[in-house]
Amino acid sequence: MDKNKVNLFSVLYLPSFFCFFVYALVRNKGRRVLNRVRKGFNEETKVYICPYSGTGDVYLAIALLQKELETNSDNVVVVKGGSNKKIVNLFGINNVVVVNEKQMDRLTRFVGFLGENETNSFLLHPSAPQIGWGINDMLRNYDGINFMDMYRYGVFGGNTYDKILIPQFAQHSKLVEDLIKKNKIRKGKTVLLAPHSYTLGGLPKWVWEKLAIKLNDKGYVVLTNCADKKEEPIKGTKGIFIPYKDLKCFLECSGFLVAMRSGFCEVVSSIKCRKIILYAPNIYWGEGTCTDYFSMKQMGLCEDAKELEYKGIEFENYIDEIMENF
Amino acid sequence: MRTALRELYSGTIWKKLIDAMKGKKILSSVLRKNKISNLVKTHIILFPEYDKKLNYYGTIYIDEYLLRNAASNVLVLYCDDTVANLVDDYVKAKCFKQKVETDQMANIISFYSLYIFTPSIKIISLDLPQCRNGRKLLSSGKLDFEQIVAVGIFHIIPLRRKGDYYEWTKIK
C-alpha cells in the first residue's frame, strides 16, 4: 500500500486519539531509553547525545564540548557503539552510556518530539539524521562552511573555546612496547597505513600494495591499522590493532602515518608524527568537494599534515607523490 | 501500554500530546476544506514566524521548490498576514492559502514532530520544529538568511539567488 495514502488516511480519517497510539507504540520507546540512560544519575544531570556514530563526528562533538560542560558539571554522554565510548573516555569523560542503533534512533526521535529543554538533553549533531527536519547538513561547504564550522556553530552556536580540547593519550604503554619488540618496529622508520574509510572514498588495493613495496624497498617497516577482523591488512604488511589511548605512544615512535581520510584522522590529529592524509577526488559535499569540507588544515585540527588528493585514475603519479615524503 | 499511560501524567508529555491532537484536528479540517487528497502533487508550506525577511525568502523560492520536486500545487498556512500578500505577488503555482492562529500553528508542528505524516512539507523557520539549530549556524557569519532558507529548508541545490529583501522593502 502506498505509504503516502496511508499517512494521509491517518490524518484525515483516524480520530485524534491516534496520537496517543503513536506515542505509546513508538515515541514511548525513546522515553524508556532516556530513563535507562538516567538510571544512577540525578534529575539535574544533562544528557549529551551523539546521534551519529561517525568517529570524526563524535571526536569533534566532544572536543568542542568543554565550555558547555563547565556550566553543566552533572552530565552523561550517550553514544552508539563501544569504540565511540573509548573516544569519549579519551577526553576524560567517564560518564558514558552505550546504546545500540535502534535505541539511539528511538531516543533521538523522542528528544525531537519533546524538545531538548523538556528532556534536559543536548543533541550533539548539526542535523540529527533520525529527526528528519534538520537543515544544517544541507549547507556543507557553502561560503566555506567546513566540518569544524558545522559543529562549532551548527551544534554549539559558537559557544566554544577557540582551541579545541586535546585528548589524553597514554604517556607509556606496555602494549605498544610489546608491539614494537614483536614487529621489530624501528623508531622513525616505521609507517602505519590506515587504508579503511567508510564514509569517504578509498583507493584500489593494488595502490596500497605497491606503496607498501616501495616503502619496504626504502627500508621502512610497514604495518596496517586494522580495527577488527573484517579489516584485512595490506598484502606484504602485518595487521596490527592499537587502542585509541595508545596511539600517541605508537605513532611518536613509528614516525609516519599514511591514512585515507576518515574519522581515525581526527583522533590522531594532535599527535606529533609525519601524517600523509589522502583524499578521493570528485566526491561532492554540498557546494564543494570532500577535501574542501574535511581538510584538517582548514579545520584547524593540525598544521603539519600533508594532504594529497589524486587526479582521476593517476594512481602511479599519486604513489610517487606520496613517496616524496619519505 | 499501562506504564506509558501512567507516565503521561508527568505533565509535559501530556500537554505535548494534547497539542499534537489539536494540531491533527486543525490539519485535517484544513485539508478537507481545501479538498486536498494527494500530498504528492500538493506540498504543504508552513509559515509560523513573524519575521518578514524569513517569510520573504520562504515565499520567493516556493515555485522553484515545487519544480524541483515535481509538484504542481501548494498549501500555504501562515500566521503573519504579510505572507498572504507575498504569495499573491510571487507564487505562480496553484496555491491554497489559509491563515491560522499562532497556537494552532504550534499545534500542527507538534503533531508533525510526533508523527511525520508526509515528506512533502516544509516549515519556514530556523528554530521550529525543536532541535532544528538553523539560527545557530547563522552565528558563523559565513551564511545569510537566503542561503539557509533556500538551501537548508528547501534543498535547492544548486542555488541561483532570486531576490533581494532590502530591494523588496524599498518597493513596499
Coordinates of C-alpha atoms in Angstrom, one line a residue:
Chain A
M1 CA 0.0 0.0 0.0
D2 CA 1.3 3.5 -0.9
K3 CA 2.8 5.0 2.3
N4 CA 1.6 8.5 1.3
K5 CA -2.0 7.3 1.1
V6 CA -1.7 5.5 4.5
N7 CA -0.3 8.6 6.1
L8 CA -2.9 10.9 4.6
F9 CA -5.7 8.5 5.6
S10 CA -4.4 8.6 9.2
V11 CA -4.5 12.4 9.2
L12 CA -7.9 12.8 7.6
Y13 CA -9.9 9.8 8.9
L14 CA -8.5 8.4 12.1
P15 CA -9.7 10.1 15.3
S16 CA -7.3 12.4 17.2
F17 CA -6.8 9.7 19.8
F18 CA -4.5 8.2 17.2
C19 CA -1.8 10.5 18.6
F20 CA -1.8 8.5 21.8
F21 CA -1.2 5.3 20.0
V22 CA 1.7 6.8 18.0
Y23 CA 3.2 7.9 21.3
A24 CA 2.5 4.7 23.2
L25 CA 3.7 2.4 20.5
V26 CA 6.6 4.4 19.1
R27 CA 7.8 7.5 20.9
N28 CA 7.4 5.9 24.3
K29 CA 10.3 3.5 23.5
G30 CA 12.5 6.6 23.3
R31 CA 11.3 7.7 26.7
R32 CA 12.3 4.2 28.1
V33 CA 15.8 4.6 26.6
L34 CA 16.1 8.0 28.2
N35 CA 15.0 6.6 31.6
R36 CA 17.6 3.8 31.3
V37 CA 20.3 6.4 30.5
R38 CA 19.4 8.4 33.5
K39 CA 19.5 5.4 35.9
G40 CA 22.1 6.1 38.5
F41 CA 22.2 9.8 37.9
N42 CA 20.1 12.6 39.5
E43 CA 17.4 14.6 37.7
E44 CA 19.6 17.6 37.1
T45 CA 22.0 15.5 35.0
K46 CA 22.2 16.8 31.5
V47 CA 22.2 14.1 28.8
Y48 CA 24.5 14.8 25.8
I49 CA 23.6 12.6 22.9
C50 CA 25.8 11.7 19.9
P51 CA 23.1 10.5 17.5
Y52 CA 25.5 9.8 14.6
S53 CA 28.2 7.1 15.2
G54 CA 30.9 8.5 12.9
T55 CA 34.2 8.5 14.7
G56 CA 35.1 12.0 13.5
D57 CA 31.6 13.4 14.4
V58 CA 31.9 12.0 18.0
Y59 CA 35.5 13.3 18.3
L60 CA 34.6 16.9 17.2
A61 CA 31.5 17.0 19.3
I62 CA 33.3 16.0 22.5
A63 CA 36.4 18.1 21.7
L64 CA 34.2 21.2 21.5
L65 CA 32.1 20.3 24.5
Q66 CA 34.4 21.8 27.2
K67 CA 32.7 25.2 27.6
E68 CA 29.3 23.6 27.7
L69 CA 30.4 21.1 30.4
E70 CA 31.7 23.9 32.6
T71 CA 28.1 25.1 33.1
N72 CA 26.7 21.6 33.4
S73 CA 29.0 19.6 35.7
D74 CA 26.4 16.9 36.2
N75 CA 26.4 15.2 32.8
V76 CA 26.3 11.9 30.9
V77 CA 27.2 11.3 27.3
V78 CA 25.3 8.7 25.2
V79 CA 27.0 7.1 22.2
K80 CA 26.4 4.3 19.8
G81 CA 29.0 1.5 19.9
G82 CA 31.9 0.7 22.2
S83 CA 34.6 2.3 20.1
N84 CA 32.8 5.7 20.4
K85 CA 32.8 5.2 24.2
K86 CA 36.6 4.9 24.1
I87 CA 36.7 8.2 22.1
V88 CA 34.7 10.0 24.8
N89 CA 36.9 8.4 27.5
L90 CA 40.0 9.9 25.8
F91 CA 38.7 13.3 26.8
G92 CA 38.5 12.4 30.5
I93 CA 34.7 11.9 30.4
N94 CA 33.8 8.7 32.2
N95 CA 30.0 9.0 32.5
V96 CA 29.3 7.4 29.2
V97 CA 26.3 5.2 28.3
V98 CA 26.5 2.9 25.2
V99 CA 23.3 2.2 23.3
N100 CA 22.6 0.3 20.1
E101 CA 21.4 1.7 16.8
K102 CA 17.7 1.1 17.4
Q103 CA 17.9 2.6 20.9
M104 CA 19.7 5.7 19.6
D105 CA 17.1 6.2 16.9
R106 CA 14.2 6.0 19.4
L107 CA 16.0 8.2 21.9
T108 CA 16.8 10.9 19.3
R109 CA 13.2 10.9 17.9
F110 CA 11.8 11.2 21.5
V111 CA 14.0 14.2 22.1
G112 CA 13.0 15.7 18.8
F113 CA 9.3 15.3 19.8
L114 CA 9.5 16.6 23.3
G115 CA 12.4 19.1 23.0
E116 CA 15.9 19.4 24.4
N117 CA 14.9 21.7 27.3
E118 CA 12.0 19.5 28.3
T119 CA 14.2 16.4 28.4
N120 CA 17.3 18.2 29.8
S121 CA 19.4 16.9 26.9
F122 CA 21.5 18.2 24.1
L123 CA 21.8 16.6 20.6
L124 CA 25.5 16.7 19.6
H125 CA 24.9 16.8 15.8
P126 CA 24.0 19.8 13.5
S127 CA 21.1 17.9 11.9
A128 CA 20.4 14.5 13.6
P129 CA 19.6 12.2 10.8
Q130 CA 16.9 10.4 12.8
I131 CA 14.8 13.5 13.2
G132 CA 14.1 14.4 9.5
W133 CA 13.6 18.2 9.7
G134 CA 17.2 19.4 10.2
I135 CA 18.6 22.0 7.8
N136 CA 22.3 22.4 8.7
D137 CA 23.6 19.4 6.8
M138 CA 22.4 20.8 3.5
L139 CA 24.7 23.8 4.0
R140 CA 28.0 22.0 3.9
N141 CA 30.8 23.9 2.0
Y142 CA 28.5 26.9 1.4
D143 CA 30.7 30.0 1.8
G144 CA 33.5 27.9 3.3
I145 CA 31.5 26.2 6.0
N146 CA 33.6 23.1 6.8
F147 CA 33.3 20.2 9.2
M148 CA 34.7 22.1 12.1
D149 CA 32.4 25.1 11.5
M150 CA 29.4 22.8 11.2
Y151 CA 30.0 21.5 14.7
R152 CA 31.3 24.8 16.3
Y153 CA 28.4 26.9 15.0
G154 CA 25.7 24.4 13.9
V155 CA 25.8 22.5 17.2
F156 CA 27.1 24.9 19.8
G157 CA 26.2 28.3 18.2
G158 CA 29.8 29.5 18.6
N159 CA 29.7 28.9 22.4
T160 CA 33.1 27.1 22.4
Y161 CA 36.7 27.9 23.2
D162 CA 38.8 28.9 20.2
K163 CA 41.2 26.0 20.8
I164 CA 39.6 22.6 20.9
L165 CA 40.4 20.1 23.7
I166 CA 43.2 17.7 23.0
P167 CA 42.6 14.0 24.1
Q168 CA 44.5 12.5 27.0
F169 CA 46.5 9.7 25.4
A170 CA 48.6 7.3 27.5
Q171 CA 52.2 8.5 28.0
H172 CA 53.5 5.0 28.4
S173 CA 52.1 1.7 27.1
K174 CA 53.3 -1.8 27.7
L175 CA 51.1 -3.0 24.8
V176 CA 53.0 -0.6 22.5
E177 CA 56.4 -1.7 23.9
D178 CA 55.4 -5.4 23.2
L179 CA 54.2 -4.5 19.7
I180 CA 57.5 -2.7 19.0
K181 CA 59.5 -5.7 20.0
K182 CA 57.3 -8.2 18.3
N183 CA 57.1 -6.4 15.0
K184 CA 60.7 -5.2 15.0
I185 CA 59.5 -1.6 14.7
R186 CA 62.2 0.9 14.0
K187 CA 61.9 4.3 15.6
G188 CA 61.3 6.9 13.0
K189 CA 61.4 4.3 10.2
T190 CA 58.0 2.7 10.5
V191 CA 54.9 3.6 8.5
L192 CA 51.4 2.8 9.7
L193 CA 48.9 2.5 6.8
A194 CA 45.3 3.3 7.6
P195 CA 43.5 2.4 4.3
H196 CA 40.0 1.8 5.6
S197 CA 37.5 4.6 5.2
Y198 CA 33.7 4.1 5.4
T199 CA 32.3 7.5 4.6
L200 CA 34.7 8.9 2.0
G201 CA 36.2 7.1 -0.9
G202 CA 39.1 4.6 -0.8
L203 CA 42.0 3.6 -3.0
P204 CA 42.3 0.4 -5.0
K205 CA 44.0 -2.4 -3.1
W206 CA 46.9 -2.6 -5.5
V207 CA 47.8 1.0 -4.9
W208 CA 48.4 0.3 -1.2
E209 CA 50.3 -2.9 -2.1
K210 CA 52.6 -1.0 -4.4
L211 CA 53.1 1.7 -1.9
A212 CA 54.0 -0.9 0.7
I213 CA 56.5 -2.5 -1.6
K214 CA 58.2 0.9 -2.4
L215 CA 58.3 1.8 1.3
N216 CA 59.9 -1.6 2.2
D217 CA 62.5 -1.1 -0.6
K218 CA 63.4 2.2 1.1
G219 CA 64.0 0.5 4.4
Y220 CA 60.8 1.2 6.2
V221 CA 58.8 -1.3 8.3
V222 CA 55.2 -1.1 7.0
L223 CA 52.2 -2.1 9.2
T224 CA 48.4 -1.8 8.5
N225 CA 46.0 -0.5 11.1
C226 CA 43.1 -3.0 11.4
A227 CA 40.3 -2.1 13.8
D228 CA 38.7 -5.5 13.7
K229 CA 38.8 -8.9 11.9
K230 CA 36.8 -7.5 8.9
E231 CA 39.6 -5.1 8.1
E232 CA 42.3 -7.1 6.2
P233 CA 46.0 -5.9 6.3
I234 CA 47.5 -4.8 3.0
K235 CA 49.4 -7.6 1.3
G236 CA 53.0 -7.6 2.3
T237 CA 52.3 -5.9 5.6
K238 CA 51.3 -7.0 9.0
G239 CA 48.0 -6.0 10.5
I240 CA 48.0 -4.5 14.0
F241 CA 45.4 -3.1 16.3
I242 CA 46.3 -0.2 18.5
P243 CA 43.7 1.0 21.1
Y244 CA 43.0 4.8 20.8
K245 CA 44.7 5.6 24.1
D246 CA 48.0 4.1 22.9
L247 CA 48.1 5.8 19.5
K248 CA 50.3 8.6 20.7
C249 CA 53.0 6.2 22.1
F250 CA 52.9 4.2 18.9
L251 CA 52.9 7.0 16.3
E252 CA 55.5 9.1 18.1
C253 CA 57.8 6.1 18.0
S254 CA 57.0 4.9 14.5
G255 CA 57.2 8.3 12.9
F256 CA 54.9 8.0 9.9
L257 CA 51.2 7.6 9.1
V258 CA 49.6 7.3 5.7
A259 CA 45.8 7.4 6.0
M260 CA 42.8 7.6 3.9
R261 CA 40.7 10.5 5.2
S262 CA 38.4 9.1 7.9
G263 CA 37.4 9.7 11.5
F264 CA 40.7 8.0 12.5
C265 CA 42.4 11.1 11.2
E266 CA 40.6 13.3 13.7
V267 CA 41.7 11.0 16.5
V268 CA 45.4 11.2 15.5
S269 CA 45.3 14.9 14.5
S270 CA 47.0 16.2 17.7
I271 CA 49.8 13.5 17.7
K272 CA 53.3 14.6 16.5
C273 CA 54.3 12.4 13.6
R274 CA 54.5 12.8 9.8
K275 CA 50.9 12.5 8.6
I276 CA 50.1 12.0 5.0
I277 CA 46.3 12.2 4.5
L278 CA 44.8 11.0 1.3
Y279 CA 41.6 12.3 -0.3
A280 CA 39.5 10.9 -3.1
P281 CA 38.5 13.5 -5.7
N282 CA 35.1 14.3 -7.1
I283 CA 33.1 13.5 -4.0
Y284 CA 30.9 16.4 -3.5
W285 CA 29.6 17.6 -0.2
G286 CA 27.2 20.5 -0.9
E287 CA 28.9 23.2 -2.9
G288 CA 32.5 21.8 -2.7
T289 CA 34.4 18.5 -2.5
C290 CA 35.2 16.4 0.5
T291 CA 38.7 17.9 0.5
D292 CA 37.2 21.4 0.9
Y293 CA 34.9 20.2 3.8
F294 CA 37.2 17.8 5.6
S295 CA 40.7 19.4 5.1
M296 CA 42.4 19.1 8.5
K297 CA 44.4 22.2 8.0
Q298 CA 41.4 24.3 7.1
M299 CA 39.6 22.8 10.1
G300 CA 42.5 23.9 12.3
L301 CA 43.0 20.4 13.5
C302 CA 46.7 20.2 12.6
E303 CA 49.1 22.2 10.7
D304 CA 51.7 19.5 10.0
A305 CA 49.6 17.1 7.9
K306 CA 50.5 16.7 4.2
E307 CA 47.1 16.5 2.4
L308 CA 47.0 14.9 -1.0
E309 CA 44.2 14.5 -3.5
Y310 CA 44.7 12.3 -6.6
K311 CA 43.6 13.3 -10.0
G312 CA 41.3 10.9 -12.0
I313 CA 43.0 7.5 -12.1
E314 CA 46.6 8.7 -12.0
F315 CA 47.4 6.3 -9.2
E316 CA 51.1 5.8 -10.3
N317 CA 51.7 9.5 -10.1
Y318 CA 49.9 9.5 -6.7
I319 CA 52.2 6.8 -5.3
D320 CA 55.2 8.9 -6.5
E321 CA 53.8 12.0 -4.8
I322 CA 53.3 10.1 -1.5
M323 CA 56.9 8.6 -1.7
E324 CA 58.3 12.2 -2.0
N325 CA 57.6 12.5 1.8
F326 CA 60.0 9.6 2.6
Chain B
M1 CA 0.9 0.5 27.4
R2 CA -0.1 0.9 31.1
T3 CA 3.3 2.3 32.1
A4 CA 3.1 4.6 29.1
L5 CA -0.3 5.9 30.2
R6 CA 1.0 6.3 33.8
E7 CA 4.0 8.4 32.6
L8 CA 1.7 10.5 30.5
Y9 CA 0.5 12.3 33.6
S10 CA 4.1 13.6 34.1
G11 CA 2.7 16.8 32.6
T12 CA 5.0 17.8 29.8
I13 CA 4.3 14.7 27.7
W14 CA 0.6 15.0 28.3
K15 CA 0.5 18.7 27.2
K16 CA 2.5 17.9 24.1
L17 CA 0.2 15.1 23.1
I18 CA -2.8 17.3 23.6
D19 CA -1.2 19.9 21.4
A20 CA -0.5 17.2 18.8
M21 CA -4.1 16.0 18.9
K22 CA -5.3 19.6 18.4
G23 CA -2.8 20.0 15.6
K24 CA -4.1 16.9 13.8
K25 CA -7.7 18.1 14.1
I26 CA -6.8 21.5 12.6
L27 CA -4.7 20.0 9.8
S28 CA -7.5 17.5 9.0
S29 CA -10.1 20.3 8.7
V30 CA -7.7 22.5 6.6
L31 CA -7.1 19.6 4.2
R32 CA -10.8 18.8 3.9
K33 CA -11.8 22.5 3.5
N34 CA -9.3 22.8 0.5
K35 CA -10.3 19.4 -0.8
I36 CA -6.6 18.1 -0.8
S37 CA -6.4 14.3 -1.1
N38 CA -3.0 14.0 -2.6
L39 CA 0.2 15.0 -0.8
V40 CA 2.5 14.1 -3.7
K41 CA 1.1 16.7 -6.1
T42 CA 0.3 19.2 -3.3
H43 CA 3.1 20.2 -0.9
I44 CA 2.5 22.0 2.4
I45 CA 4.5 25.0 3.4
L46 CA 4.1 26.4 7.0
F47 CA 5.0 29.9 7.9
P48 CA 4.9 30.0 11.7
E49 CA 7.2 33.1 12.1
Y50 CA 6.5 36.8 12.0
D51 CA 10.0 37.6 10.7
K52 CA 9.4 39.5 7.4
K53 CA 12.9 38.7 6.0
L54 CA 12.4 34.9 6.7
N55 CA 8.9 34.9 5.2
Y56 CA 10.1 36.9 2.1
Y57 CA 12.8 34.3 1.3
G58 CA 10.4 31.5 2.2
T59 CA 7.9 32.7 -0.4
I60 CA 10.1 33.6 -3.4
Y61 CA 11.5 30.1 -3.6
I62 CA 8.2 28.2 -3.5
D63 CA 7.9 27.9 -7.3
E64 CA 11.5 26.6 -7.6
Y65 CA 10.9 24.1 -4.8
L66 CA 7.7 22.8 -6.5
L67 CA 9.5 22.5 -9.8
R68 CA 12.4 20.5 -8.3
N69 CA 10.0 18.2 -6.5
A70 CA 7.6 17.6 -9.4
A71 CA 4.7 19.1 -7.5
S72 CA 2.1 21.4 -9.0
N73 CA 0.1 22.7 -6.0
V74 CA 1.0 24.2 -2.7
L75 CA -1.0 24.6 0.6
V76 CA 0.4 27.6 2.5
L77 CA -0.6 28.0 6.1
Y78 CA 0.6 31.3 7.7
C79 CA 0.3 33.4 10.9
D80 CA 1.6 36.7 9.5
D81 CA -0.7 38.5 7.0
T82 CA 2.4 39.7 5.0
V83 CA 2.7 36.1 3.8
A84 CA -0.6 36.3 2.0
N85 CA 0.5 39.3 0.0
L86 CA 3.9 37.8 -0.7
V87 CA 2.2 34.6 -2.0
D88 CA -0.1 36.7 -4.3
D89 CA 2.9 38.6 -5.7
Y90 CA 5.5 35.8 -6.1
V91 CA 3.9 32.3 -6.3
K92 CA 2.7 31.3 -9.8
A93 CA 1.7 27.7 -8.9
K94 CA -1.8 26.8 -7.9
C95 CA -1.9 27.9 -4.2
F96 CA -4.3 27.2 -1.4
K97 CA -3.8 29.8 1.4
Q98 CA -5.1 29.8 4.9
K99 CA -4.3 31.9 7.9
V100 CA -4.1 30.0 11.2
E101 CA -3.6 31.4 14.8
T102 CA -0.1 31.2 16.4
D103 CA -1.2 28.5 18.8
Q104 CA -2.9 26.5 16.1
M105 CA 0.3 26.6 14.0
A106 CA 2.3 25.4 17.1
N107 CA -0.1 22.5 17.5
I108 CA 0.3 21.5 13.8
I109 CA 4.1 21.5 14.3
S110 CA 3.7 19.4 17.5
F111 CA 1.7 16.9 15.5
Y112 CA 4.4 16.8 12.8
S113 CA 7.1 16.3 15.3
L114 CA 5.2 13.4 16.8
Y115 CA 4.3 11.8 13.5
I116 CA 5.9 12.8 10.2
F117 CA 2.7 12.3 8.2
T118 CA 4.3 13.4 4.9
P119 CA 7.7 14.2 3.5
S120 CA 6.0 16.9 1.3
I121 CA 6.1 19.6 4.0
K122 CA 8.4 22.5 4.6
I123 CA 8.4 24.7 7.7
I124 CA 9.8 28.2 7.1
S125 CA 11.6 28.6 10.5
L126 CA 15.1 28.5 11.7
D127 CA 14.1 27.1 15.1
L128 CA 11.0 25.0 14.6
P129 CA 10.4 22.2 15.0
Q130 CA 12.6 21.7 18.0
C131 CA 16.3 20.7 17.5
R132 CA 16.5 22.3 14.1
N133 CA 19.5 24.5 15.0
G134 CA 19.2 26.8 11.9
R135 CA 19.8 30.0 13.9
K136 CA 23.0 28.6 15.4
L137 CA 24.6 28.3 12.0
L138 CA 23.9 32.0 11.3
S139 CA 26.3 32.8 14.2
S140 CA 29.2 31.6 11.9
G141 CA 28.9 34.9 10.0
K142 CA 29.5 32.9 6.8
L143 CA 26.0 32.3 5.7
D144 CA 23.0 34.5 5.1
F145 CA 19.2 34.1 5.5
E146 CA 18.6 33.4 1.8
Q147 CA 21.1 30.5 1.8
I148 CA 19.7 29.0 5.0
V149 CA 16.1 29.2 3.6
A150 CA 16.7 28.2 0.0
V151 CA 19.4 25.5 0.6
G152 CA 18.8 24.4 4.1
I153 CA 15.0 24.4 4.2
F154 CA 14.0 24.0 0.5
H155 CA 17.1 21.9 -0.5
I156 CA 17.5 24.0 -3.7
I157 CA 21.0 22.9 -4.8
P158 CA 22.5 24.4 -6.9
L159 CA 21.2 27.7 -5.8
R160 CA 20.7 30.7 -8.1
R161 CA 19.7 33.6 -5.9
K162 CA 16.4 35.1 -6.7
G163 CA 15.6 38.1 -4.6
D164 CA 16.9 40.9 -2.5
Y165 CA 15.0 41.5 0.7
Y166 CA 16.2 45.1 1.0
E167 CA 15.1 45.9 -2.5
W168 CA 11.7 44.4 -1.7
T169 CA 11.3 46.6 1.5
K170 CA 12.0 49.7 -0.6
I171 CA 9.3 48.7 -3.1
K172 CA 6.9 48.0 -0.2

